[in-house]
Amino acid sequence: MVGVAVDTDVLIDWFGTHGRDLPWREPECSAWGVLVSEIMLQQTPVARVQPIWLEWMARWPVPSALAAETTGEVVRAWGKLGYPRRALRLHAAATVIAAEHGDVVPSDVDTLLALPGIGAYTARAVAAFAYGKRAPVVDTNVRRVVARAVHGAGDAGPASNTRDMADVEALLPAEDAPAAKLSAALMELGALICTARAPRCADCPVYDTCTWQHNGRPEYAGPAKPVQKFAGTDRQVRGLLLDVLRGSEGPVEKARLDVVWHEAGQRDRCLDSLLVDGLLEQTDNGLFALPGEH
């Protein structure tokens, strides 16, 4: 069963009243600030992103400022945000924006997609949230809201870029400004109210037209989602290795890295993967350093 259309005006009004006061939503925030926030927010909670974002924007307020920095310092400044390859992608994108786009983040989705490391979600998020354009912005929160409010399912199930984009596209008003506001509102509704584990349905602005409610709030019965572990994973070990270099003023011996993890095979595999990803470099005399810092 497909539900009625989400009441656009109600949801936009709700967002205007209840949306979080975040620095990258301020009217004076540049498109560069929005781009930095979107890269940082991928798989990382707002509370962890906000202080790092503020530091970055104070230090590198325009793309050319970040592009002029060494990749090693960019990785160091990324800190504990996780998935540090995002820092390298952001540095690469900043370099192209500075060199080819007059130090201004492009507003066109296709041009944004041509930047290194910018995918479908980020390109559309920047177009919508920085430039107020009509673009379907689909993340986990949006997919869950659409699954429940429109399709009457307990959750969204496996992602399908084509289907998910079409679902959101169908909800967006024709005009740019309200469409961009609705994109933000859908995301905020999923983050604050229509949450995965304990949805606050009584506080939902579209409760009356929600198909999931009309269907009796059926449990999600689709394929199980993989649960992301952290303890003991390569992600944890890579982070521990990087922590040593972030806290060092120069290259370190391998012995300094060997003490961070007990399992030598996994540790060496992770060290090799950091070298392959360009997050670490090895000097001619066998020491290890952040990129460009030796």
mmCIF file of N, CA and C in Angstrom, residues 103-186:
data_model
loop_
_atom_site.group_PDB
_atom_site.id
_atom_site.type_symbol
_atom_site.label_atom_id
_atom_site.label_comp_id
_atom_site.label_asym_id
_atom_site.label_seq_id
_atom_site.Cartn_x
_atom_site.Cartn_y
_atom_site.Cartn_z
ATOM 1 N N ASP A 103 37.612 29.154 -6.255
ATOM 2 C CA ASP A 103 37.523 29.026 -4.799
ATOM 3 C C ASP A 103 36.082 29.046 -4.297
ATOM 4 N N VAL A 104 35.130 28.754 -5.172
ATOM 5 C CA VAL A 104 33.715 28.714 -4.794
ATOM 6 C C VAL A 104 33.173 27.316 -5.102
ATOM 7 N N VAL A 105 32.527 26.710 -4.125
ATOM 8 C CA VAL A 105 31.939 25.380 -4.326
ATOM 9 C C VAL A 105 30.850 25.484 -5.391
ATOM 10 N N PRO A 106 30.886 24.622 -6.414
ATOM 11 C CA PRO A 106 29.865 24.679 -7.468
ATOM 12 C C PRO A 106 28.462 24.440 -6.923
ATOM 13 N N SER A 107 27.468 24.959 -7.631
ATOM 14 C CA SER A 107 26.080 24.796 -7.203
ATOM 15 C C SER A 107 25.341 23.739 -8.003
ATOM 16 N N ASP A 108 25.914 23.312 -9.110
ATOM 17 C CA ASP A 108 25.271 22.372 -10.021
ATOM 18 C C ASP A 108 25.619 20.933 -9.611
ATOM 19 N N VAL A 109 24.629 20.063 -9.554
ATOM 20 C CA VAL A 109 24.848 18.694 -9.099
ATOM 21 C C VAL A 109 25.880 17.967 -9.952
ATOM 22 N N ASP A 110 25.773 18.086 -11.265
ATOM 23 C CA ASP A 110 26.719 17.376 -12.138
ATOM 24 C C ASP A 110 28.147 17.876 -11.946
ATOM 25 N N THR A 111 28.314 19.178 -11.762
ATOM 26 C CA THR A 111 29.654 19.734 -11.529
ATOM 27 C C THR A 111 30.191 19.274 -10.181
ATOM 28 N N LEU A 112 29.324 19.224 -9.192
ATOM 29 C CA LEU A 112 29.729 18.724 -7.879
ATOM 30 C C LEU A 112 30.146 17.255 -7.959
ATOM 31 N N LEU A 113 29.397 16.466 -8.726
ATOM 32 C CA LEU A 113 29.725 15.043 -8.873
ATOM 33 C C LEU A 113 31.077 14.832 -9.538
ATOM 34 N N ALA A 114 31.517 15.808 -10.319
ATOM 35 C CA ALA A 114 32.810 15.687 -10.997
ATOM 36 C C ALA A 114 33.982 15.953 -10.058
ATOM 37 N N LEU A 115 33.712 16.496 -8.871
ATOM 38 C CA LEU A 115 34.787 16.738 -7.907
ATOM 39 C C LEU A 115 35.259 15.417 -7.305
ATOM 40 N N PRO A 116 36.532 15.293 -6.982
ATOM 41 C CA PRO A 116 37.021 14.037 -6.397
ATOM 42 C C PRO A 116 36.357 13.743 -5.055
ATOM 43 N N GLY A 117 35.894 12.504 -4.902
ATOM 44 C CA GLY A 117 35.344 12.070 -3.626
ATOM 45 C C GLY A 117 33.943 12.540 -3.307
ATOM 46 N N ILE A 118 33.263 13.190 -4.265
ATOM 47 C CA ILE A 118 31.902 13.687 -4.023
ATOM 48 C C ILE A 118 30.913 12.759 -4.718
ATOM 49 N N GLY A 119 30.072 12.109 -3.919
ATOM 50 C CA GLY A 119 29.109 11.161 -4.462
ATOM 51 C C GLY A 119 27.726 11.744 -4.603
ATOM 52 N N ALA A 120 26.766 10.876 -4.928
ATOM 53 C CA ALA A 120 25.404 11.310 -5.231
ATOM 54 C C ALA A 120 24.758 12.032 -4.055
ATOM 55 N N TYR A 121 24.915 11.484 -2.851
ATOM 56 C CA TYR A 121 24.288 12.122 -1.694
ATOM 57 C C TYR A 121 24.888 13.506 -1.446
ATOM 58 N N THR A 122 26.219 13.590 -1.374
ATOM 59 C CA THR A 122 26.868 14.856 -1.016
ATOM 60 C C THR A 122 26.579 15.938 -2.046
ATOM 61 N N ALA A 123 26.629 15.584 -3.317
ATOM 62 C CA ALA A 123 26.377 16.570 -4.374
ATOM 63 C C ALA A 123 24.980 17.164 -4.233
ATOM 64 N N ARG A 124 24.001 16.324 -4.001
ATOM 65 C CA ARG A 124 22.622 16.812 -3.877
ATOM 66 C C ARG A 124 22.406 17.562 -2.572
ATOM 67 N N ALA A 125 23.074 17.133 -1.514
ATOM 68 C CA ALA A 125 22.949 17.831 -0.235
ATOM 69 C C ALA A 125 23.498 19.250 -0.327
ATOM 70 N N VAL A 126 24.633 19.413 -0.992
ATOM 71 C CA VAL A 126 25.211 20.752 -1.153
ATOM 72 C C VAL A 126 24.307 21.620 -2.025
ATOM 73 N N ALA A 127 23.796 21.054 -3.120
ATOM 74 C CA ALA A 127 22.903 21.820 -3.994
ATOM 75 C C ALA A 127 21.659 22.288 -3.231
ATOM 76 N N ALA A 128 21.111 21.403 -2.394
ATOM 77 C CA ALA A 128 19.889 21.744 -1.662
ATOM 78 C C ALA A 128 20.166 22.657 -0.478
ATOM 79 N N PHE A 129 21.137 22.287 0.354
ATOM 80 C CA PHE A 129 21.304 22.981 1.632
ATOM 81 C C PHE A 129 22.164 24.235 1.525
ATOM 82 N N ALA A 130 23.073 24.284 0.553
ATOM 83 C CA ALA A 130 23.898 25.482 0.387
ATOM 84 C C ALA A 130 23.283 26.459 -0.602
ATOM 85 N N TYR A 131 22.603 25.929 -1.618
ATOM 86 C CA TYR A 131 22.115 26.794 -2.697
ATOM 87 C C TYR A 131 20.591 26.805 -2.838
ATOM 88 N N GLY A 132 19.890 26.068 -1.947
ATOM 89 C CA GLY A 132 18.429 26.089 -1.970
ATOM 90 C C GLY A 132 17.822 25.523 -3.223
ATOM 91 N N LYS A 133 18.465 24.520 -3.821
ATOM 92 C CA LYS A 133 17.968 23.942 -5.069
ATOM 93 C C LYS A 133 17.092 22.718 -4.810
ATOM 94 N N ARG A 134 16.286 22.399 -5.777
ATOM 95 C CA ARG A 134 15.444 21.202 -5.713
ATOM 96 C C ARG A 134 16.292 19.987 -6.097
ATOM 97 N N ALA A 135 16.559 19.130 -5.131
ATOM 98 C CA ALA A 135 17.357 17.931 -5.385
ATOM 99 C C ALA A 135 16.982 16.875 -4.355
ATOM 100 N N PRO A 136 16.697 15.659 -4.776
ATOM 101 C CA PRO A 136 16.374 14.613 -3.806
ATOM 102 C C PRO A 136 17.599 14.220 -2.987
ATOM 103 N N VAL A 137 17.545 14.488 -1.704
ATOM 104 C CA VAL A 137 18.656 14.189 -0.796
ATOM 105 C C VAL A 137 18.249 12.970 0.031
ATOM 106 N N VAL A 138 18.958 11.874 -0.143
ATOM 107 C CA VAL A 138 18.546 10.609 0.470
ATOM 108 C C VAL A 138 19.641 10.086 1.395
ATOM 109 N N ASP A 139 19.330 10.040 2.699
ATOM 110 C CA ASP A 139 20.215 9.355 3.635
ATOM 111 C C ASP A 139 19.385 8.328 4.405
ATOM 112 N N THR A 140 19.979 7.694 5.395
ATOM 113 C CA THR A 140 19.280 6.657 6.150
ATOM 114 C C THR A 140 18.021 7.191 6.808
ATOM 115 N N ASN A 141 18.095 8.403 7.352
ATOM 116 C CA ASN A 141 16.930 8.992 8.012
ATOM 117 C C ASN A 141 15.792 9.233 7.041
ATOM 118 N N VAL A 142 16.112 9.773 5.879
ATOM 119 C CA VAL A 142 15.087 10.059 4.877
ATOM 120 C C VAL A 142 14.450 8.764 4.383
ATOM 121 N N ARG A 143 15.268 7.753 4.141
ATOM 122 C CA ARG A 143 14.744 6.475 3.663
ATOM 123 C C ARG A 143 13.761 5.875 4.666
ATOM 124 N N ARG A 144 14.075 6.011 5.959
ATOM 125 C CA ARG A 144 13.191 5.457 6.990
ATOM 126 C C ARG A 144 11.860 6.222 7.048
ATOM 127 N N VAL A 145 11.923 7.558 6.951
ATOM 128 C CA VAL A 145 10.698 8.359 6.960
ATOM 129 C C VAL A 145 9.811 7.991 5.779
ATOM 130 N N VAL A 146 10.392 7.876 4.596
ATOM 131 C CA VAL A 146 9.616 7.542 3.398
ATOM 132 C C VAL A 146 9.037 6.129 3.518
ATOM 133 N N ALA A 147 9.845 5.190 4.016
ATOM 134 C CA ALA A 147 9.361 3.816 4.163
ATOM 135 C C ALA A 147 8.114 3.771 5.045
ATOM 136 N N ARG A 148 8.145 4.524 6.129
ATOM 137 C CA ARG A 148 7.016 4.491 7.065
ATOM 138 C C ARG A 148 5.852 5.358 6.584
ATOM 139 N N ALA A 149 6.129 6.631 6.342
ATOM 140 C CA ALA A 149 5.045 7.575 6.052
ATOM 141 C C ALA A 149 4.363 7.284 4.719
ATOM 142 N N VAL A 150 5.146 6.873 3.724
ATOM 143 C CA VAL A 150 4.593 6.670 2.382
ATOM 144 C C VAL A 150 4.230 5.210 2.129
ATOM 145 N N HIS A 151 5.161 4.298 2.440
ATOM 146 C CA HIS A 151 4.959 2.889 2.065
ATOM 147 C C HIS A 151 4.390 2.028 3.186
ATOM 148 N N GLY A 152 4.339 2.555 4.399
ATOM 149 C CA GLY A 152 3.728 1.812 5.483
ATOM 150 C C GLY A 152 4.560 0.678 6.034
ATOM 151 N N ALA A 153 5.860 0.695 5.772
ATOM 152 C CA ALA A 153 6.762 -0.355 6.249
ATOM 153 C C ALA A 153 7.478 0.107 7.511
ATOM 154 N N GLY A 154 7.917 -0.853 8.323
ATOM 155 C CA GLY A 154 8.593 -0.512 9.568
ATOM 156 C C GLY A 154 9.959 0.101 9.370
ATOM 157 N N ASP A 155 10.601 -0.227 8.252
ATOM 158 C CA ASP A 155 11.910 0.342 7.927
ATOM 159 C C ASP A 155 12.110 0.254 6.430
ATOM 160 N N ALA A 156 13.233 0.802 5.961
ATOM 161 C CA ALA A 156 13.417 0.942 4.519
ATOM 162 C C ALA A 156 13.998 -0.293 3.843
ATOM 163 N N GLY A 157 14.692 -1.140 4.605
ATOM 164 C CA GLY A 157 15.325 -2.289 3.967
ATOM 165 C C GLY A 157 16.562 -1.878 3.181
ATOM 166 N N PRO A 158 17.077 -2.782 2.359
ATOM 167 C CA PRO A 158 18.302 -2.491 1.606
ATOM 168 C C PRO A 158 18.136 -1.265 0.698
ATOM 169 N N ALA A 159 19.198 -0.489 0.598
ATOM 170 C CA ALA A 159 19.147 0.729 -0.223
ATOM 171 C C ALA A 159 19.073 0.396 -1.704
ATOM 172 N N SER A 160 18.353 1.208 -2.439
ATOM 173 C CA SER A 160 18.320 1.158 -3.899
ATOM 174 C C SER A 160 18.356 2.598 -4.378
ATOM 175 N N ASN A 161 19.491 3.020 -4.916
ATOM 176 C CA ASN A 161 19.660 4.425 -5.257
ATOM 177 C C ASN A 161 18.556 4.920 -6.182
ATOM 178 N N THR A 162 18.241 4.143 -7.202
ATOM 179 C CA THR A 162 17.229 4.564 -8.177
ATOM 180 C C THR A 162 15.859 4.687 -7.526
ATOM 181 N N ARG A 163 15.464 3.652 -6.791
ATOM 182 C CA ARG A 163 14.133 3.668 -6.162
ATOM 183 C C ARG A 163 14.037 4.744 -5.084
ATOM 184 N N ASP A 164 15.081 4.846 -4.256
ATOM 185 C CA ASP A 164 15.057 5.816 -3.159
ATOM 186 C C ASP A 164 15.003 7.245 -3.688
ATOM 187 N N MET A 165 15.790 7.520 -4.724
ATOM 188 C CA MET A 165 15.765 8.865 -5.325
ATOM 189 C C MET A 165 14.382 9.175 -5.888
ATOM 190 N N ALA A 166 13.777 8.202 -6.566
ATOM 191 C CA ALA A 166 12.457 8.419 -7.166
ATOM 192 C C ALA A 166 11.410 8.670 -6.093
ATOM 193 N N ASP A 167 11.499 7.932 -4.972
ATOM 194 C CA ASP A 167 10.554 8.121 -3.874
ATOM 195 C C ASP A 167 10.598 9.549 -3.343
ATOM 196 N N VAL A 168 11.800 10.052 -3.118
ATOM 197 C CA VAL A 168 11.947 11.395 -2.557
ATOM 198 C C VAL A 168 11.607 12.452 -3.604
ATOM 199 N N GLU A 169 12.028 12.219 -4.833
ATOM 200 C CA GLU A 169 11.707 13.139 -5.941
ATOM 201 C C GLU A 169 10.199 13.376 -6.019
ATOM 202 N N ALA A 170 9.409 12.323 -5.828
ATOM 203 C CA ALA A 170 7.957 12.433 -5.933
ATOM 204 C C ALA A 170 7.354 13.289 -4.824
ATOM 205 N N LEU A 171 8.056 13.411 -3.713
ATOM 206 C CA LEU A 171 7.536 14.205 -2.588
ATOM 207 C C LEU A 171 7.876 15.682 -2.695
ATOM 208 N N LEU A 172 8.925 16.022 -3.440
ATOM 209 C CA LEU A 172 9.426 17.394 -3.441
ATOM 210 C C LEU A 172 8.507 18.343 -4.202
ATOM 211 N N PRO A 173 8.229 19.527 -3.643
ATOM 212 C CA PRO A 173 7.510 20.557 -4.401
ATOM 213 C C PRO A 173 8.285 20.940 -5.664
ATOM 214 N N ALA A 174 7.607 21.512 -6.614
ATOM 215 C CA ALA A 174 8.236 21.843 -7.897
ATOM 216 C C ALA A 174 9.238 22.992 -7.765
ATOM 217 N N GLU A 175 8.985 23.912 -6.837
ATOM 218 C CA GLU A 175 9.834 25.095 -6.711
ATOM 219 C C GLU A 175 11.067 24.774 -5.867
ATOM 220 N N ASP A 176 12.162 25.459 -6.200
ATOM 221 C CA ASP A 176 13.434 25.182 -5.538
ATOM 222 C C ASP A 176 13.385 25.374 -4.021
ATOM 223 N N ALA A 177 12.965 26.560 -3.575
ATOM 224 C CA ALA A 177 13.091 26.896 -2.151
ATOM 225 C C ALA A 177 12.316 25.946 -1.236
ATOM 226 N N PRO A 178 11.024 25.705 -1.480
ATOM 227 C CA PRO A 178 10.321 24.758 -0.600
ATOM 228 C C PRO A 178 10.836 23.324 -0.733
ATOM 229 N N ALA A 179 11.308 22.963 -1.918
ATOM 230 C CA ALA A 179 11.860 21.618 -2.096
ATOM 231 C C ALA A 179 13.105 21.437 -1.243
ATOM 232 N N ALA A 180 13.970 22.450 -1.220
ATOM 233 C CA ALA A 180 15.190 22.370 -0.409
ATOM 234 C C ALA A 180 14.842 22.308 1.079
ATOM 235 N N LYS A 181 13.835 23.082 1.477
ATOM 236 C CA LYS A 181 13.418 23.049 2.888
ATOM 237 C C LYS A 181 12.831 21.691 3.254
ATOM 238 N N LEU A 182 12.066 21.111 2.332
ATOM 239 C CA LEU A 182 11.491 19.800 2.614
ATOM 240 C C LEU A 182 12.596 18.741 2.726
ATOM 241 N N SER A 183 13.615 18.848 1.905
ATOM 242 C CA SER A 183 14.732 17.897 1.994
ATOM 243 C C SER A 183 15.348 17.923 3.387
ATOM 244 N N ALA A 184 15.561 19.131 3.909
ATOM 245 C CA ALA A 184 16.120 19.260 5.261
ATOM 246 C C ALA A 184 15.134 18.754 6.307
ATOM 247 N N ALA A 185 13.850 19.030 6.102
ATOM 248 C CA ALA A 185 12.832 18.630 7.070
ATOM 249 C C ALA A 185 12.686 17.116 7.153
ATOM 250 N N LEU A 186 12.716 16.435 6.014
ATOM 251 C CA LEU A 186 12.626 14.973 6.004
ATOM 252 C C LEU A 186 13.782 14.353 6.780
#
